[in-house]
PDB file of C-alpha atoms in Angstrom:
ATOM      1  CA  MET A   1      46.241  22.526 -24.445  1.00 54.00           C
ATOM      2  CA  GLY A   2      46.717  20.503 -21.282  1.00 55.00           C
ATOM      3  CA  GLY A   3      43.587  22.066 -19.760  1.00 58.00           C
ATOM      4  CA  ARG A   4      41.460  21.054 -22.766  1.00 67.00           C
ATOM      5  CA  LEU A   5      42.848  17.531 -22.639  1.00 63.00           C
ATOM      6  CA  ARG A   6      42.058  17.306 -18.932  1.00 70.00           C
ATOM      7  CA  ASP A   7      38.524  18.628 -19.481  1.00 70.00           C
ATOM      8  CA  GLY A   8      37.975  16.144 -22.311  1.00 72.00           C
ATOM      9  CA  THR A   9      39.200  13.285 -20.126  1.00 80.00           C
ATOM     10  CA  LEU A  10      36.905  14.304 -17.278  1.00 83.00           C
ATOM     11  CA  LYS A  11      33.956  14.601 -19.655  1.00 84.00           C
ATOM     12  CA  ALA A  12      34.656  11.159 -21.134  1.00 85.00           C
ATOM     13  CA  LEU A  13      34.938   9.700 -17.640  1.00 89.00           C
ATOM     14  CA  LEU A  14      31.648  11.326 -16.649  1.00 89.00           C
ATOM     15  CA  TYR A  15      29.884   9.929 -19.721  1.00 90.00           C
ATOM     16  CA  ALA A  16      31.329   6.489 -18.995  1.00 90.00           C
ATOM     17  CA  LEU A  17      30.012   6.621 -15.435  1.00 92.00           C
ATOM     18  CA  LEU A  18      26.571   7.741 -16.659  1.00 89.00           C
ATOM     19  CA  VAL A  19      26.450   4.930 -19.220  1.00 91.00           C
ATOM     20  CA  ALA A  20      27.462   2.403 -16.557  1.00 93.00           C
ATOM     21  CA  TYR A  21      24.812   3.749 -14.170  1.00 91.00           C
ATOM     22  CA  ALA A  22      22.147   3.597 -16.910  1.00 86.00           C
ATOM     23  CA  PHE A  23      23.127  -0.001 -17.655  1.00 90.00           C
ATOM     24  CA  VAL A  24      22.870  -0.969 -13.969  1.00 90.00           C
ATOM     25  CA  CYS A  25      19.414   0.620 -13.761  1.00 85.00           C
ATOM     26  CA  LEU A  26      18.013  -0.659 -17.056  1.00 85.00           C
ATOM     27  CA  TYR A  27      19.402  -4.196 -17.152  1.00 89.00           C
ATOM     28  CA  PRO A  28      17.059  -5.607 -14.436  1.00 88.00           C
ATOM     29  CA  PHE A  29      14.076  -4.197 -16.331  1.00 87.00           C
ATOM     30  CA  PHE A  30      15.412  -5.666 -19.589  1.00 90.00           C
ATOM     31  CA  LEU A  31      15.881  -9.024 -17.876  1.00 90.00           C
ATOM     32  CA  MET A  32      12.350  -8.921 -16.500  1.00 90.00           C
ATOM     33  CA  VAL A  33      10.816  -8.196 -19.910  1.00 90.00           C
ATOM     34  CA  VAL A  34      12.899 -10.855 -21.658  1.00 91.00           C
ATOM     35  CA  SER A  35      12.031 -13.460 -19.017  1.00 90.00           C
ATOM     36  CA  SER A  36       8.324 -12.785 -19.472  1.00 90.00           C
ATOM     37  CA  PHE A  37       8.568 -14.214 -23.013  1.00 91.00           C
ATOM     38  CA  LYS A  38      10.203 -17.441 -21.832  1.00 89.00           C
ATOM     39  CA  SER A  39       8.810 -20.539 -20.214  1.00 85.00           C
ATOM     40  CA  THR A  40       9.589 -21.214 -16.563  1.00 81.00           C
ATOM     41  CA  GLY A  41      11.908 -24.077 -17.508  1.00 84.00           C
ATOM     42  CA  GLU A  42      13.812 -21.855 -19.932  1.00 87.00           C
ATOM     43  CA  ILE A  43      14.197 -19.173 -17.273  1.00 86.00           C
ATOM     44  CA  PHE A  44      16.015 -21.633 -14.999  1.00 85.00           C
ATOM     45  CA  GLN A  45      18.052 -23.151 -17.817  1.00 86.00           C
ATOM     46  CA  SER A  46      19.157 -19.836 -19.346  1.00 84.00           C
ATOM     47  CA  PRO A  47      18.309 -16.993 -16.921  1.00 82.00           C
ATOM     48  CA  PHE A  48      20.358 -14.346 -18.749  1.00 84.00           C
ATOM     49  CA  GLY A  49      19.814 -15.505 -22.326  1.00 83.00           C
ATOM     50  CA  LEU A  50      17.294 -14.412 -24.914  1.00 84.00           C
ATOM     51  CA  PRO A  51      14.151 -16.538 -25.394  1.00 86.00           C
ATOM     52  CA  GLU A  52      14.538 -19.284 -27.995  1.00 83.00           C
ATOM     53  CA  SER A  53      10.851 -19.217 -28.934  1.00 83.00           C
ATOM     54  CA  PRO A  54       9.160 -16.071 -27.551  1.00 85.00           C
ATOM     55  CA  SER A  55       5.617 -16.612 -26.338  1.00 86.00           C
ATOM     56  CA  LEU A  56       2.816 -14.345 -25.085  1.00 88.00           C
ATOM     57  CA  GLU A  57       1.207 -17.141 -23.081  1.00 88.00           C
ATOM     58  CA  ALA A  58       2.471 -15.711 -19.783  1.00 88.00           C
ATOM     59  CA  TYR A  59       0.812 -12.366 -20.571  1.00 91.00           C
ATOM     60  CA  ARG A  60      -2.441 -14.109 -21.442  1.00 89.00           C
ATOM     61  CA  MET A  61      -2.349 -15.988 -18.156  1.00 87.00           C
ATOM     62  CA  ALA A  62      -1.599 -12.843 -16.164  1.00 87.00           C
ATOM     63  CA  TRP A  63      -4.190 -10.737 -17.981  1.00 90.00           C
ATOM     64  CA  GLU A  64      -7.088 -13.177 -18.014  1.00 85.00           C
ATOM     65  CA  VAL A  65      -6.513 -15.840 -15.372  1.00 83.00           C
ATOM     66  CA  GLY A  66      -4.546 -13.697 -12.947  1.00 82.00           C
ATOM     67  CA  ASN A  67      -7.188 -10.913 -12.960  1.00 86.00           C
ATOM     68  CA  PHE A  68      -4.714  -8.292 -14.165  1.00 89.00           C
ATOM     69  CA  ARG A  69      -7.351  -6.884 -16.504  1.00 90.00           C
ATOM     70  CA  GLU A  70      -9.438  -5.761 -13.513  1.00 93.00           C
ATOM     71  CA  TYR A  71      -6.411  -4.641 -11.496  1.00 93.00           C
ATOM     72  CA  PHE A  72      -5.139  -2.559 -14.407  1.00 93.00           C
ATOM     73  CA  PHE A  73      -8.546  -0.946 -14.999  1.00 94.00           C
ATOM     74  CA  ASN A  74      -8.890  -0.094 -11.305  1.00 95.00           C
ATOM     75  CA  SER A  75      -5.417   1.452 -11.169  1.00 95.00           C
ATOM     76  CA  VAL A  76      -6.015   3.558 -14.277  1.00 94.00           C
ATOM     77  CA  LEU A  77      -9.457   4.730 -13.111  1.00 96.00           C
ATOM     78  CA  ILE A  78      -8.471   5.501  -9.523  1.00 97.00           C
ATOM     79  CA  THR A  79      -5.131   7.125 -10.327  1.00 96.00           C
ATOM     80  CA  SER A  80      -6.467   9.244 -13.207  1.00 95.00           C
ATOM     81  CA  SER A  81      -9.494  10.410 -11.212  1.00 97.00           C
ATOM     82  CA  SER A  82      -7.317  11.261  -8.219  1.00 97.00           C
ATOM     83  CA  VAL A  83      -4.825  13.241 -10.305  1.00 96.00           C
ATOM     84  CA  ALA A  84      -7.639  15.152 -12.046  1.00 96.00           C
ATOM     85  CA  LEU A  85      -9.178  16.041  -8.668  1.00 97.00           C
ATOM     86  CA  ILE A  86      -5.768  17.084  -7.309  1.00 97.00           C
ATOM     87  CA  LEU A  87      -5.175  19.396 -10.280  1.00 96.00           C
ATOM     88  CA  LEU A  88      -8.628  20.969 -10.073  1.00 96.00           C
ATOM     89  CA  ALA A  89      -8.759  21.484  -6.310  1.00 95.00           C
ATOM     90  CA  GLY A  90      -5.050  22.314  -6.025  1.00 95.00           C
ATOM     91  CA  SER A  91      -5.147  24.987  -8.731  1.00 95.00           C
ATOM     92  CA  MET A  92      -8.308  26.543  -7.291  1.00 95.00           C
ATOM     93  CA  ALA A  93      -6.668  26.732  -3.846  1.00 94.00           C
ATOM     94  CA  ALA A  94      -3.281  27.882  -5.161  1.00 95.00           C
ATOM     95  CA  TYR A  95      -4.661  30.680  -7.336  1.00 94.00           C
ATOM     96  CA  PRO A  96      -5.904  32.986  -4.537  1.00 93.00           C
ATOM     97  CA  ILE A  97      -2.883  32.130  -2.372  1.00 93.00           C
ATOM     98  CA  GLY A  98      -0.482  33.023  -5.160  1.00 90.00           C
ATOM     99  CA  ARG A  99      -2.321  35.991  -6.689  1.00 90.00           C
ATOM    100  CA  HIS A 100      -4.221  37.770  -3.922  1.00 88.00           C
ATOM    101  CA  ASP A 101      -3.258  39.390  -0.658  1.00 87.00           C
ATOM    102  CA  PHE A 102      -5.918  38.663   1.967  1.00 87.00           C
ATOM    103  CA  ARG A 103      -6.043  38.188   5.698  1.00 90.00           C
ATOM    104  CA  GLY A 104      -4.947  34.713   6.749  1.00 88.00           C
ATOM    105  CA  ARG A 105      -3.208  33.915   3.474  1.00 89.00           C
ATOM    106  CA  GLY A 106       0.051  33.027   5.217  1.00 90.00           C
ATOM    107  CA  PHE A 107      -1.722  30.770   7.696  1.00 92.00           C
ATOM    108  CA  LEU A 108      -3.645  29.052   4.893  1.00 91.00           C
ATOM    109  CA  TYR A 109      -0.424  28.491   2.953  1.00 92.00           C
ATOM    110  CA  LEU A 110       1.294  27.013   6.012  1.00 91.00           C
ATOM    111  CA  TYR A 111      -1.749  24.848   6.637  1.00 91.00           C
ATOM    112  CA  PHE A 112      -1.354  23.257   3.223  1.00 90.00           C
ATOM    113  CA  LEU A 113       2.412  22.960   3.675  1.00 88.00           C
ATOM    114  CA  SER A 114       1.884  21.062   6.923  1.00 88.00           C
ATOM    115  CA  GLY A 115       0.462  18.275   4.776  1.00 86.00           C
ATOM    116  CA  LEU A 116       3.937  17.812   3.303  1.00 87.00           C
ATOM    117  CA  MET A 117       5.441  17.401   6.762  1.00 86.00           C
ATOM    118  CA  LEU A 118       2.846  15.070   8.303  1.00 82.00           C
ATOM    119  CA  PRO A 119       2.407  11.753   6.441  1.00 83.00           C
ATOM    120  CA  ILE A 120      -1.251  10.977   5.781  1.00 85.00           C
ATOM    121  CA  LYS A 121      -0.602   7.352   6.719  1.00 86.00           C
ATOM    122  CA  LEU A 122      -0.438   8.452  10.364  1.00 86.00           C
ATOM    123  CA  GLY A 123      -4.188   9.049  10.188  1.00 87.00           C
ATOM    124  CA  ILE A 124      -5.113   5.656   8.810  1.00 91.00           C
ATOM    125  CA  VAL A 125      -7.242   4.678  11.836  1.00 92.00           C
ATOM    126  CA  PRO A 126      -9.539   7.750  11.749  1.00 92.00           C
ATOM    127  CA  LEU A 127      -9.579   7.522   7.942  1.00 92.00           C
ATOM    128  CA  PHE A 128     -10.718   3.909   8.153  1.00 93.00           C
ATOM    129  CA  PHE A 129     -13.553   4.775  10.542  1.00 94.00           C
ATOM    130  CA  LEU A 130     -14.481   7.853   8.486  1.00 93.00           C
ATOM    131  CA  MET A 131     -14.803   5.862   5.275  1.00 94.00           C
ATOM    132  CA  THR A 132     -16.763   3.157   7.085  1.00 94.00           C
ATOM    133  CA  SER A 133     -19.192   5.667   8.612  1.00 95.00           C
ATOM    134  CA  LEU A 134     -19.700   7.341   5.229  1.00 93.00           C
ATOM    135  CA  GLY A 135     -20.388   3.996   3.585  1.00 94.00           C
ATOM    136  CA  LEU A 136     -17.348   4.366   1.327  1.00 94.00           C
ATOM    137  CA  TYR A 137     -15.275   1.495   2.673  1.00 95.00           C
ATOM    138  CA  ASP A 138     -14.390  -1.046  -0.013  1.00 94.00           C
ATOM    139  CA  THR A 139     -15.162   1.397  -2.849  1.00 95.00           C
ATOM    140  CA  ARG A 140     -12.973   3.057  -5.454  1.00 96.00           C
ATOM    141  CA  LEU A 141     -14.244   6.459  -4.311  1.00 96.00           C
ATOM    142  CA  SER A 142     -12.609   6.032  -0.907  1.00 95.00           C
ATOM    143  CA  LEU A 143      -9.195   5.718  -2.560  1.00 96.00           C
ATOM    144  CA  VAL A 144      -9.844   8.663  -4.878  1.00 96.00           C
ATOM    145  CA  LEU A 145     -10.738  10.948  -1.960  1.00 95.00           C
ATOM    146  CA  VAL A 146      -7.791   9.847   0.167  1.00 95.00           C
ATOM    147  CA  TYR A 147      -5.371  10.178  -2.735  1.00 96.00           C
ATOM    148  CA  ALA A 148      -6.694  13.616  -3.650  1.00 95.00           C
ATOM    149  CA  ALA A 149      -6.267  14.809  -0.068  1.00 93.00           C
ATOM    150  CA  SER A 150      -2.732  13.416   0.109  1.00 93.00           C
ATOM    151  CA  GLY A 151      -1.662  15.087  -3.152  1.00 94.00           C
ATOM    152  CA  LEU A 152      -3.223  18.475  -2.460  1.00 94.00           C
ATOM    153  CA  PRO A 153      -0.374  19.977  -0.332  1.00 94.00           C
ATOM    154  CA  PHE A 154       2.256  19.362  -3.006  1.00 93.00           C
ATOM    155  CA  ALA A 155      -0.049  20.736  -5.705  1.00 95.00           C
ATOM    156  CA  VAL A 156      -0.724  23.938  -3.751  1.00 94.00           C
ATOM    157  CA  PHE A 157       2.982  24.354  -2.970  1.00 92.00           C
ATOM    158  CA  VAL A 158       4.055  24.103  -6.626  1.00 91.00           C
ATOM    159  CA  LEU A 159       1.135  25.871  -8.299  1.00 93.00           C
ATOM    160  CA  SER A 160       1.008  28.849  -5.917  1.00 93.00           C
ATOM    161  CA  ALA A 161       4.679  29.545  -6.686  1.00 90.00           C
ATOM    162  CA  PHE A 162       3.910  29.525 -10.410  1.00 90.00           C
ATOM    163  CA  PHE A 163       0.806  31.697 -10.076  1.00 92.00           C
ATOM    164  CA  ARG A 164       2.882  34.192  -8.086  1.00 90.00           C
ATOM    165  CA  THR A 165       5.318  34.691 -10.976  1.00 88.00           C
ATOM    166  CA  LEU A 166       2.689  35.653 -13.583  1.00 89.00           C
ATOM    167  CA  PRO A 167       2.560  39.378 -14.454  1.00 88.00           C
ATOM    168  CA  ARG A 168      -0.211  41.445 -12.876  1.00 87.00           C
ATOM    169  CA  GLU A 169      -0.888  43.209 -16.170  1.00 88.00           C
ATOM    170  CA  LEU A 170      -2.631  40.114 -17.525  1.00 86.00           C
ATOM    171  CA  GLU A 171      -5.414  40.032 -14.962  1.00 85.00           C
ATOM    172  CA  GLU A 172      -5.703  43.825 -14.911  1.00 85.00           C
ATOM    173  CA  ALA A 173      -6.258  43.848 -18.654  1.00 88.00           C
ATOM    174  CA  ALA A 174      -8.794  41.044 -18.305  1.00 86.00           C
ATOM    175  CA  ARG A 175     -10.711  42.970 -15.640  1.00 87.00           C
ATOM    176  CA  VAL A 176     -10.792  46.035 -17.863  1.00 87.00           C
ATOM    177  CA  ASP A 177     -12.363  43.844 -20.562  1.00 84.00           C
ATOM    178  CA  GLY A 178     -15.032  42.762 -18.071  1.00 85.00           C
ATOM    179  CA  ALA A 179     -13.754  39.280 -17.175  1.00 84.00           C
ATOM    180  CA  GLY A 180     -14.783  37.888 -13.804  1.00 87.00           C
ATOM    181  CA  GLU A 181     -12.452  36.284 -11.295  1.00 87.00           C
ATOM    182  CA  PHE A 182     -13.247  32.708 -12.268  1.00 89.00           C
ATOM    183  CA  ARG A 183     -12.847  33.463 -15.965  1.00 90.00           C
ATOM    184  CA  ILE A 184      -9.442  35.063 -15.305  1.00 91.00           C
ATOM    185  CA  TYR A 185      -8.379  31.977 -13.379  1.00 90.00           C
ATOM    186  CA  TRP A 186      -9.765  29.419 -15.830  1.00 91.00           C
ATOM    187  CA  GLN A 187      -9.072  30.974 -19.241  1.00 89.00           C
ATOM    188  CA  ILE A 188      -6.024  33.182 -18.635  1.00 89.00           C
ATOM    189  CA  MET A 189      -3.978  32.091 -15.636  1.00 92.00           C
ATOM    190  CA  LEU A 190      -4.462  28.320 -15.687  1.00 92.00           C
ATOM    191  CA  PRO A 191      -3.160  27.787 -19.263  1.00 90.00           C
ATOM    192  CA  LEU A 192      -0.002  29.739 -18.346  1.00 90.00           C
ATOM    193  CA  VAL A 193       0.949  27.280 -15.609  1.00 90.00           C
ATOM    194  CA  ARG A 194       0.682  24.144 -17.747  1.00 88.00           C
ATOM    195  CA  PRO A 195       4.315  23.124 -17.015  1.00 85.00           C
ATOM    196  CA  ALA A 196       3.509  23.184 -13.300  1.00 89.00           C
ATOM    197  CA  LEU A 197       0.264  21.267 -13.846  1.00 91.00           C
ATOM    198  CA  ALA A 198       2.181  18.619 -15.797  1.00 88.00           C
ATOM    199  CA  THR A 199       4.809  18.359 -13.063  1.00 87.00           C
ATOM    200  CA  VAL A 200       2.180  17.941 -10.339  1.00 92.00           C
ATOM    201  CA  ALA A 201       0.253  15.410 -12.421  1.00 91.00           C
ATOM    202  CA  ILE A 202       3.299  13.278 -13.208  1.00 89.00           C
ATOM    203  CA  PHE A 203       4.692  13.202  -9.681  1.00 90.00           C
ATOM    204  CA  ASN A 204       1.323  12.324  -8.191  1.00 93.00           C
ATOM    205  CA  PHE A 205       0.555   9.731 -10.867  1.00 93.00           C
ATOM    206  CA  ILE A 206       3.778   7.856 -10.155  1.00 90.00           C
ATOM    207  CA  GLN A 207       3.261   7.937  -6.395  1.00 92.00           C
ATOM    208  CA  LEU A 208      -0.396   6.874  -6.511  1.00 95.00           C
ATOM    209  CA  TRP A 209       0.137   4.191  -9.151  1.00 94.00           C
ATOM    210  CA  ASN A 210       2.696   2.492  -6.904  1.00 92.00           C
ATOM    211  CA  ASP A 211       0.776   2.890  -3.649  1.00 94.00           C
ATOM    212  CA  PHE A 212       0.243  -0.364  -1.788  1.00 94.00           C
ATOM    213  CA  PHE A 213      -0.812   0.791   1.674  1.00 94.00           C
ATOM    214  CA  PHE A 214      -4.234   2.422   1.193  1.00 95.00           C
ATOM    215  CA  PRO A 215      -5.674  -0.145  -1.259  1.00 95.00           C
ATOM    216  CA  LEU A 216      -4.616  -2.855   1.179  1.00 93.00           C
ATOM    217  CA  VAL A 217      -6.466  -1.178   4.070  1.00 94.00           C
ATOM    218  CA  LEU A 218      -9.487   0.365   2.350  1.00 94.00           C
ATOM    219  CA  ILE A 219     -10.278  -2.278  -0.305  1.00 94.00           C
ATOM    220  CA  GLN A 220     -11.438  -5.797   0.521  1.00 91.00           C
ATOM    221  CA  THR A 221     -13.087  -7.026  -2.686  1.00 92.00           C
ATOM    222  CA  ASP A 222     -10.607  -8.607  -5.087  1.00 88.00           C
ATOM    223  CA  GLY A 223     -12.306  -7.080  -8.133  1.00 89.00           C
ATOM    224  CA  LEU A 224     -11.673  -3.557  -6.788  1.00 93.00           C
ATOM    225  CA  ARG A 225      -7.986  -3.940  -5.971  1.00 92.00           C
ATOM    226  CA  THR A 226      -5.264  -2.013  -7.740  1.00 94.00           C
ATOM    227  CA  LEU A 227      -2.149  -3.422  -9.376  1.00 92.00           C
ATOM    228  CA  PRO A 228       0.271  -3.278  -6.394  1.00 92.00           C
ATOM    229  CA  VAL A 229      -2.091  -5.220  -4.093  1.00 91.00           C
ATOM    230  CA  GLY A 230      -3.167  -7.532  -6.887  1.00 88.00           C
ATOM    231  CA  LEU A 231       0.482  -8.197  -7.688  1.00 86.00           C
ATOM    232  CA  ALA A 232       1.188  -9.152  -4.080  1.00 85.00           C
ATOM    233  CA  ASN A 233      -1.639 -11.699  -4.143  1.00 82.00           C
ATOM    234  CA  PHE A 234      -0.481 -12.790  -7.570  1.00 80.00           C
ATOM    235  CA  PHE A 235       2.917 -13.764  -6.166  1.00 76.00           C
ATOM    236  CA  GLY A 236       1.298 -16.172  -3.734  1.00 72.00           C
ATOM    237  CA  THR A 237      -0.732 -17.877  -6.456  1.00 71.00           C
ATOM    238  CA  TYR A 238       1.873 -18.066  -9.227  1.00 69.00           C
ATOM    239  CA  GLN A 239       5.103 -18.150  -7.239  1.00 69.00           C
ATOM    240  CA  ASN A 240       6.192 -21.318  -9.074  1.00 73.00           C
ATOM    241  CA  ASP A 241       5.355 -19.994 -12.551  1.00 80.00           C
ATOM    242  CA  TRP A 242       8.047 -17.360 -12.956  1.00 85.00           C
ATOM    243  CA  ALA A 243       7.186 -16.499 -16.550  1.00 87.00           C
ATOM    244  CA  VAL A 244       3.693 -15.402 -15.471  1.00 87.00           C
ATOM    245  CA  VAL A 245       5.164 -13.497 -12.519  1.00 87.00           C
ATOM    246  CA  PHE A 246       7.544 -11.598 -14.806  1.00 89.00           C
ATOM    247  CA  ALA A 247       4.670 -10.850 -17.175  1.00 90.00           C
ATOM    248  CA  GLY A 248       2.667  -9.402 -14.271  1.00 89.00           C
ATOM    249  CA  LEU A 249       5.629  -7.281 -13.203  1.00 89.00           C
ATOM    250  CA  THR A 250       6.049  -5.998 -16.753  1.00 91.00           C
ATOM    251  CA  ILE A 251       2.372  -5.051 -17.024  1.00 90.00           C
ATOM    252  CA  THR A 252       2.623  -3.162 -13.742  1.00 89.00           C
ATOM    253  CA  SER A 253       5.838  -1.326 -14.640  1.00 89.00           C
ATOM    254  CA  LEU A 254       5.210  -0.526 -18.302  1.00 86.00           C
ATOM    255  CA  PRO A 255       2.873   2.501 -17.833  1.00 87.00           C
ATOM    256  CA  LEU A 256       5.431   4.210 -15.597  1.00 85.00           C
ATOM    257  CA  ILE A 257       8.258   3.533 -18.058  1.00 83.00           C
ATOM    258  CA  VAL A 258       6.192   5.011 -20.889  1.00 83.00           C
ATOM    259  CA  LEU A 259       5.306   7.998 -18.718  1.00 82.00           C
ATOM    260  CA  TYR A 260       8.972   8.648 -17.930  1.00 79.00           C
ATOM    261  CA  LEU A 261       9.968   8.400 -21.592  1.00 77.00           C
ATOM    262  CA  PHE A 262       7.334  10.838 -22.826  1.00 77.00           C
ATOM    263  CA  ALA A 263       7.177  13.218 -19.859  1.00 73.00           C
ATOM    264  CA  SER A 264      10.770  13.532 -18.619  1.00 69.00           C
ATOM    265  CA  LYS A 265      11.321  16.759 -20.574  1.00 70.00           C
ATOM    266  CA  GLN A 266       8.062  18.154 -19.224  1.00 67.00           C
ATOM    267  CA  ILE A 267       9.147  17.409 -15.637  1.00 66.00           C
ATOM    268  CA  VAL A 268      12.482  19.178 -16.116  1.00 66.00           C
ATOM    269  CA  ARG A 269      10.794  22.114 -17.845  1.00 64.00           C
ATOM    270  CA  GLY A 270       8.296  22.523 -15.023  1.00 59.00           C
ATOM    271  CA  LEU A 271      10.909  22.311 -12.267  1.00 59.00           C
ATOM    272  CA  THR A 272      13.406  24.645 -13.955  1.00 60.00           C
ATOM    273  CA  ALA A 273      10.682  27.168 -14.816  1.00 56.00           C
ATOM    274  CA  GLY A 274       9.687  27.308 -11.167  1.00 49.00           C
ATOM    275  CA  ALA A 275      13.303  27.730 -10.128  1.00 48.00           C
ATOM    276  CA  THR A 276      14.200  30.522 -12.540  1.00 47.00           C
ATOM    277  CA  LYS A 277      11.091  32.672 -12.390  1.00 45.00           C
ATOM    278  CA  GLY A 278      10.251  35.016  -9.611  1.00 42.00           C
TER     279      GLY A 278
END
């Protein structure tokens, strides 16, 4: 009886700590969203209170006057294109590494893994000159290519482990039915690693959406900038209009919050599947 009581007390204490931690994490975001519906004067008068007369004027200013419409479009286009390229190239590289035994496979796998150990930002100078010589400097394509290259090692690492766990009988049966290698990869093996594809896509999307460094270096035109760089410039212009600043922060953060809410189970499923199979 005493053991059950002690376990119940520990569980209640653990839940209390988790609730407190969730409150500490979520309250700043709640405060940011609430402040975006206030006026700047109301923010200073009642910083922790609810808005007396909620207004969307700050969002209109951020979206239209502050250029957030272009920044948001650029971020969506560049991030989505980069993630799609990472999934395509990463799965095509991971499939032979995970499913076939050929000479140099170990070296090729270690070559991709080295990309996880060496930050791509160390090569910013040669990357800058490479994009300039190719005529890609100050274009969205330069960011897509750099992002795809930076996300490829993680994609190969995760997907090759998943491909390795799939039963050999599937591809043997497909070969007996006359399927070619690409058809086996595309129609049979790739759908079976959807949890891993979702995990790779989500992790890369979050990282690339928040990236500030490469858009700052490789993009010069204001109309081509992504949200993190646009937000930094936005602070300098609207630093005295805090309602508009909070609206810009909310616009930047909202896609990631939605992604976490709808994809958290998929992330856990992909990670636990990779840990338990094999």
